XYZ file of C-alpha atoms in Angstrom:
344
model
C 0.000 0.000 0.000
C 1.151 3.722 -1.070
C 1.317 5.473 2.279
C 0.271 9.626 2.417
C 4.208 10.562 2.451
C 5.067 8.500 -0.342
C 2.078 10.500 -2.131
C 2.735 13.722 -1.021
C 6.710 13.196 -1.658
C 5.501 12.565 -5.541
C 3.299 15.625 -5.927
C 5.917 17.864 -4.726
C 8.051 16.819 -7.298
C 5.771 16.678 -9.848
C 4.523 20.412 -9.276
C 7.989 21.729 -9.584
C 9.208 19.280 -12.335
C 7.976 21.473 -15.871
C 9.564 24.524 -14.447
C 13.503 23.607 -15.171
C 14.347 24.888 -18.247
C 10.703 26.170 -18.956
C 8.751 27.848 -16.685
C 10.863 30.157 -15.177
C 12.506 31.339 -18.343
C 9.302 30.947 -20.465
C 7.142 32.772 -17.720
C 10.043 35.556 -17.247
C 10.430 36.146 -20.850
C 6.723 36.939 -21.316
C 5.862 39.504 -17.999
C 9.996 39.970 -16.158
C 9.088 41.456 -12.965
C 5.447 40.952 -13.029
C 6.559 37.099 -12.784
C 5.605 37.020 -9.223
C 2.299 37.829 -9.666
C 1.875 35.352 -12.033
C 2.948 32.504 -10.261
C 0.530 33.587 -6.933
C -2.698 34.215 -8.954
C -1.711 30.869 -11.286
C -1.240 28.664 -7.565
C -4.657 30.027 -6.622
C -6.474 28.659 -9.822
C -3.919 25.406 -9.783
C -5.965 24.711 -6.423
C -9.299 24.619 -8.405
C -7.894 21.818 -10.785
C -6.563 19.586 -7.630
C -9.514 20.073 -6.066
C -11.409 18.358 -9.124
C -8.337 15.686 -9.437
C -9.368 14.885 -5.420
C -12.519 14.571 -6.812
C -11.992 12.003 -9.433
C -9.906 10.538 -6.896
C -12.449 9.413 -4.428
C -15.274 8.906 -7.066
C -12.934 6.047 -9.192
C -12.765 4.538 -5.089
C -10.120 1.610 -6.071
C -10.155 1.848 -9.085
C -7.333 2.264 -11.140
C -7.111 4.896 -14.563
C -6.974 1.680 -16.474
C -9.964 0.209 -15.422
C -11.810 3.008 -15.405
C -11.171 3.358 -18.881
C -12.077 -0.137 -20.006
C -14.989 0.624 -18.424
C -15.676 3.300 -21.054
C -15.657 1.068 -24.183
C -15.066 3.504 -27.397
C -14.820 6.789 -25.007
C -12.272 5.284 -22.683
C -9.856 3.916 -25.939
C -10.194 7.788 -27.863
C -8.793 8.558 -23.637
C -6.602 5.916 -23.660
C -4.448 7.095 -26.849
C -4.634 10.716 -25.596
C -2.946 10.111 -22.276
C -0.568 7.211 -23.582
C 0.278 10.527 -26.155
C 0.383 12.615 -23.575
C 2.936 10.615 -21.162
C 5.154 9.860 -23.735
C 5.565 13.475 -24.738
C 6.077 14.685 -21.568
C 9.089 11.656 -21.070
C 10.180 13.056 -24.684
C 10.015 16.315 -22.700
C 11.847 15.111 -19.685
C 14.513 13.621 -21.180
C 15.738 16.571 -23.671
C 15.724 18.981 -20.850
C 17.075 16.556 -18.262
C 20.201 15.961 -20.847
C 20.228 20.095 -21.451
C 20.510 20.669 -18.179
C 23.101 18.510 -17.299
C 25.533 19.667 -20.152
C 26.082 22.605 -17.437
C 27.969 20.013 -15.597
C 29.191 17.368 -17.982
C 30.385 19.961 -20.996
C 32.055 17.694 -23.002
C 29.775 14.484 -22.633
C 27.898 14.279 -25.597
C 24.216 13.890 -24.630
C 23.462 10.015 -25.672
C 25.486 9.010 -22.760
C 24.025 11.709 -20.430
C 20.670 10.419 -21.059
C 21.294 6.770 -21.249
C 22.124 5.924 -17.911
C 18.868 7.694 -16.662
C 16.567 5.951 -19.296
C 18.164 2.326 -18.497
C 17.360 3.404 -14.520
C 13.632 4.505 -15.194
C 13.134 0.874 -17.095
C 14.216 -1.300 -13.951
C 11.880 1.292 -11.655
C 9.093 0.962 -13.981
C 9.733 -2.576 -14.161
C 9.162 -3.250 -10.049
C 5.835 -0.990 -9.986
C 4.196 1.916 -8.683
C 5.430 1.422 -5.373
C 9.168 1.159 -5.859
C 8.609 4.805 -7.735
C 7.022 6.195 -4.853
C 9.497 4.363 -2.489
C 12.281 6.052 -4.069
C 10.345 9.592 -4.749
C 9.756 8.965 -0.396
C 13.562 9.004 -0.132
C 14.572 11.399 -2.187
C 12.145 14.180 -1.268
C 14.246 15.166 2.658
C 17.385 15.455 0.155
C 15.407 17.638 -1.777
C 13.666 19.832 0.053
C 16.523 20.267 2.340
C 18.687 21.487 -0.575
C 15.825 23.834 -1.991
C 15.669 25.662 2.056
C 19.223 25.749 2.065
C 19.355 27.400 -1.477
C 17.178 30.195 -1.092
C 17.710 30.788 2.876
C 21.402 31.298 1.178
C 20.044 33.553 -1.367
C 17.912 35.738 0.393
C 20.989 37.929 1.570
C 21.636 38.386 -2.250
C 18.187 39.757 -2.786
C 16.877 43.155 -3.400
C 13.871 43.569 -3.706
C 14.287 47.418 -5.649
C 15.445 44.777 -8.775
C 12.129 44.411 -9.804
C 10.408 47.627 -9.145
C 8.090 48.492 -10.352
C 5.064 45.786 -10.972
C 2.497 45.470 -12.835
C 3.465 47.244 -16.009
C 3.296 44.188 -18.103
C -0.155 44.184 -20.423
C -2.866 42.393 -18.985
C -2.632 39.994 -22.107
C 0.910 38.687 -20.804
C -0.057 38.385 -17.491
C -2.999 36.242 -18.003
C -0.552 34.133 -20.197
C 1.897 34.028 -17.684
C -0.774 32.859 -15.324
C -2.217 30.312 -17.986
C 1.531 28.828 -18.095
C 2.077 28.280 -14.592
C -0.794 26.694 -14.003
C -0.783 23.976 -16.963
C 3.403 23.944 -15.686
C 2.372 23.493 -12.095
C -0.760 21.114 -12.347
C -1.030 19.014 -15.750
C 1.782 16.591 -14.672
C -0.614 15.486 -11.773
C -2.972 13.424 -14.390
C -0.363 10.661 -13.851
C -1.388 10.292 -10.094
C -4.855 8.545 -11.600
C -3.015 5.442 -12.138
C -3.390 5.049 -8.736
C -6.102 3.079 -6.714
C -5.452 4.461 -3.280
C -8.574 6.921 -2.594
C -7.037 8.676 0.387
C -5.044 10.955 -1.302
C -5.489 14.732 -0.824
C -3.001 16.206 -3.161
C -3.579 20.058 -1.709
C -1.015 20.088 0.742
C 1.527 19.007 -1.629
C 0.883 21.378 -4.314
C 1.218 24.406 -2.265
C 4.232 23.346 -0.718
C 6.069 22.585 -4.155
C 4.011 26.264 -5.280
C 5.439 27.845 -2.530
C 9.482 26.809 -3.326
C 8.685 27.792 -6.384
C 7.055 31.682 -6.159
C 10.280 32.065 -3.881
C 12.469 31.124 -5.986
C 10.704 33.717 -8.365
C 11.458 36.301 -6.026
C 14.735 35.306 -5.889
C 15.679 35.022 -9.384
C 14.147 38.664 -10.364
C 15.441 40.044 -6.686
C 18.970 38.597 -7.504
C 19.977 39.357 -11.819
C 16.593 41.334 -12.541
C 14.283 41.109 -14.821
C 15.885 41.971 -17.809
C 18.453 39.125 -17.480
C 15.972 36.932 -15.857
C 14.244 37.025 -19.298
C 17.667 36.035 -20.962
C 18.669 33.306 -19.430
C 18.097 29.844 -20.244
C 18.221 28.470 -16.505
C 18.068 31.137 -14.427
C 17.420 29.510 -11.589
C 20.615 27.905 -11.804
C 22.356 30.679 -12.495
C 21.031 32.547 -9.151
C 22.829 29.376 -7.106
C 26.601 30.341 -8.389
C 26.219 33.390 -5.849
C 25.919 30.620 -3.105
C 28.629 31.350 -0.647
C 28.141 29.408 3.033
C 30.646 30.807 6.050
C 31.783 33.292 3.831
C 34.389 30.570 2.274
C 32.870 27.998 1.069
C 31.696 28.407 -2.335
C 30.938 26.794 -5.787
C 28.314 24.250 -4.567
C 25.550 25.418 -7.364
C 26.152 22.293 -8.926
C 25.629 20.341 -5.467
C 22.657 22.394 -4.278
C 21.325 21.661 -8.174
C 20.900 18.281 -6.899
C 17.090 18.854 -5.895
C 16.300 19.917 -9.657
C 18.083 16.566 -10.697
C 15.453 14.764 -8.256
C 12.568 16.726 -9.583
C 13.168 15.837 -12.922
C 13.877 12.483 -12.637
C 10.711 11.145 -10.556
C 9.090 12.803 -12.693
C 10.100 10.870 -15.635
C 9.760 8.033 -13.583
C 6.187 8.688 -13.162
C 5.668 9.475 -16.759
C 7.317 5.894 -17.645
C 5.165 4.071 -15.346
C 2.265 6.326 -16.383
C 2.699 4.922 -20.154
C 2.964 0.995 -18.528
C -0.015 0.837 -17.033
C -2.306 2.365 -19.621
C -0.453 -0.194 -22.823
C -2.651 -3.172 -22.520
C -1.351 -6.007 -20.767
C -0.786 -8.120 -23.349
C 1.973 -6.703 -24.958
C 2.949 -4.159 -21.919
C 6.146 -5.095 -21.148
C 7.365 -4.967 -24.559
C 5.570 -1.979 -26.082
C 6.559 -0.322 -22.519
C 10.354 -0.745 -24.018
C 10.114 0.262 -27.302
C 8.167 3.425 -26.507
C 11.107 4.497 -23.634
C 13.660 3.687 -26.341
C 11.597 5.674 -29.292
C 11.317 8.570 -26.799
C 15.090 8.140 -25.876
C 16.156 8.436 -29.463
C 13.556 11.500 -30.272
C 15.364 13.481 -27.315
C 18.290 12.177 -28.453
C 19.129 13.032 -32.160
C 15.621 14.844 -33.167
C 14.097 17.376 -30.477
C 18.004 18.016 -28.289
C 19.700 17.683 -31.490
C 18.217 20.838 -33.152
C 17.625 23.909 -31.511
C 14.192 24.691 -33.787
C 12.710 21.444 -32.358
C 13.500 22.221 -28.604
C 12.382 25.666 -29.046
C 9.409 24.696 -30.277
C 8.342 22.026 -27.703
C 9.731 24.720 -25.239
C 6.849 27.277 -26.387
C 3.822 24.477 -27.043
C 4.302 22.155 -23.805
C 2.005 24.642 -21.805
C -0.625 24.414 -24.323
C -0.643 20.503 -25.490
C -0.064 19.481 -21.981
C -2.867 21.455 -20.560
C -5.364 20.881 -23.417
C -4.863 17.132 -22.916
C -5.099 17.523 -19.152
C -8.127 19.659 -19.120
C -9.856 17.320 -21.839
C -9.037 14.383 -19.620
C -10.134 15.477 -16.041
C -13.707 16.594 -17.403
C -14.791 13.801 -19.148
C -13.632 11.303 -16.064
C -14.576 14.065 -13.530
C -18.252 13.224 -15.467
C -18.506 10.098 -15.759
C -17.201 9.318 -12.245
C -19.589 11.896 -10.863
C -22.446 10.417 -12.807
C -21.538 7.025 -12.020
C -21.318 7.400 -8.503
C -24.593 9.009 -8.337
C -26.105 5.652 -9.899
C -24.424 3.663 -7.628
C-alpha cells in the first residue's frame, strides 16, 4: 500500500518538475518582474484543478485509470491514446531537458550518454511498480527539500527587492498568459497520479508546498539578476545558485545544491514511464513499454536536443498541449465518475 508521504513526496516533485528549463525562463520572458504575480494568482487557480483531481480521486474509489477506462468502451480507448500521447511526450520532454541541463555540468559528454544511464534506470523502476517509484520519490524528497531551504535561505541575503520595481506594467494579455503557463506547468503533470487506486489521497497540501518553493524562488531570481536578465537566461534559476557562498568561504556548490532539480526531474520521468505501462494493454505491456522508452530516448536524443528549432518549439507548445490534454481528460472522467457514482 502507497502510504500519504510516499504520495505527497511525488506531488511535490511533480509540481515543480515542468519549471527547469521552462517555466521560469518561459514565464520571465513573457511579464519579467510581473513574474511574481503570475505565479501567486496561477497557484490560486492550480488549487481549483486539484480540487477536481481529489474529486476524481475518491469517485474512481479503487479503481485504477486503467480500469476506469475499459470501463468506457469507445470513449475510454479515444482517452486511452490521448494520455498514452500525452505521457510519452512529456518523457520526450523530460529527457531533452534533463540531458540540457546537465551539459552545465558534464560539458564535453555528448548527450546520448548523459541520457542513457537515466533511461536504463527509469526501465528497472518501472519494471518493479508503482510502489518502488514512490518508495524512491519517499527518499529522495528530505534530500530535496533540504537542498531547496538551504538554497534560497542562502540567497535571500543576495536579494533586493528594488530589482524588480516596479510591478504590474506588463499588459494584462501577458499576465494572463503568464498565469495560464504556470498553471498547466504546475498542475497538468498530476494526471499521472490517476493510475493510482489508493482513494485517500489529498493532493492540496503538496501542491502548495512545491508552489510555494517555487514563487520564492521567483522572487529570488528577479530580486537577484533582474528582470531583464531573468528574461535572458536559459536556466536562471541555476544561475542565481553560483552566488551561493556558506561561512563566507565555502563556495561553488551550485552544482551540489542543483541536486534537488536533478530529483525533480527524474521522478518525474519516472512517473511518466510508469504512467505509459499501465495504460499499454497487458498483453503486450512489457514490450511496447520498451520500445516506446527507447523511441522517446532516441527522439530526445538526435531529433528534439539535437536541433535547436525542435526544442524551441516544444519549449513554447508544452504549456498548451499538456494542458489541453489535461483539461480534456479530467472533465470527461470528472463526469462520468460523478455520474456514475450518483447511480451507484
Amino acid at each position: 500500500m502507497i502510504t500519504k508521504y510516499q504520495y505527497f513526496s511525488v506531488n511535490y516533485f511533480l509540481t515543480r518538475a515542468l519549471f527547469l528549463g521552462i517555466g521560469f525562463s518561459l514565464i520571465t520572458g513573457i511579464t519579467k518582474q510581473d513574474s511574481i504575480f503570475s505565479f501567486v494568482v496561477g497557484t490560486i487557480i492550480g488549487l481549483f484543478f486539484i480540487f477536481i483531481l481529489n474529486k476524481i480521486q475518491q469517485y474512481k474509489k479503487n479503481k485504477t485509470l486503467h480500469e476506469i477506462l475499459n470501463e468506457m468502451n469507445f470513449l475510454g480507448i479515444c482517452l486511452r491514446i490521448l494520455f498514452i500521447l500525452f505521457g510519452f511526450v512529456l518523457l520526450v520532454e523530460g529527457l531533452t531537458f534533463f540531458q540540457v541541463f546537465a551539459s552545465f555540468f558534464l560539458i564535453k559528454t555528448p548527450l546520448y550518454f548523459i541520457s542513457l544511464p537515466l533511461v536504463l534506470l527509469i526501465l528497472k523502476i518501472s519494471h518493479d511498480g508503482i510502489r518502488t517509484t514512490f518508495q524512491v520519490a519517499s527518499c529522495l524528497f528530505p534530500i530535496s527539500f533540504f537542498l531547496t531551504i538551504l538554497s534560497q535561505v542562502c540567497l535571500f541575503g543576495y536579494s533586493d527587492i528594488n530589482n524588480f520595481m516596479p510591478i504590474f506594467v506588463s499588459p494584462a494579455s501577458s499576465i494572463l498568459r503568464s498565469i495560464f503557463y504556470y498553471a498547466s506547468l504546475s498542475v497538468s503533470p498530476y494526471l499521472f497520479m490517476l493510475m493510482t487506486k489508493e482513494n485517500n489521497q489529498n493532493a492540496t497540501f503538496a501542491y502548495l508546498t512545491g508552489s510555494v518553493t517555487l514563487i520564492f524562488k521567483m522572487y529570488l531570481i528577479l530580486a537577484i539578476v533582474g528582470p531583464i536578465l531573468a528574461s535572458l537566461y536559459r536556466f536562471p534559476e541555476y544561475v542565481i545558485l553560483k552566488e551561493i557562498k556558506l561561512l563566507d568561504f565555502i563556495e561553488k556548490i551550485e552544482n551540489i545544491v542543483a541536486l534537488s532539480w536533478v530529483f525533480d526531474h527524474f521522478v518525474y520521468i519516472s512517473i511518466a514511464t510508469l504512467f505509459i505501462k499501465e495504460l499499454l494493454p497487458k498483453t503486450v505491456q512489457k514490450s511496447t513499454h520498451i520500445f516506446l522508452v527507447i523511441i522517446a530516448y532516441f527522439l530526445a536524443v538526435y531529433f528534439v536536443g539535437k536541433y535547436f528549432t525542435n526544442e524551441i518549439t516544444m519549449y513554447y507548445s508544452l504549456p498548451i498541449f499538456s494542458f489541453t490534454i489535461f483539461f480534456i481528460g479530467i472533465s470527461v472522467l470528472f463526469i462520468y465518475t460523478f455520474k456514475k457514482r450518483k447511480k451507484s
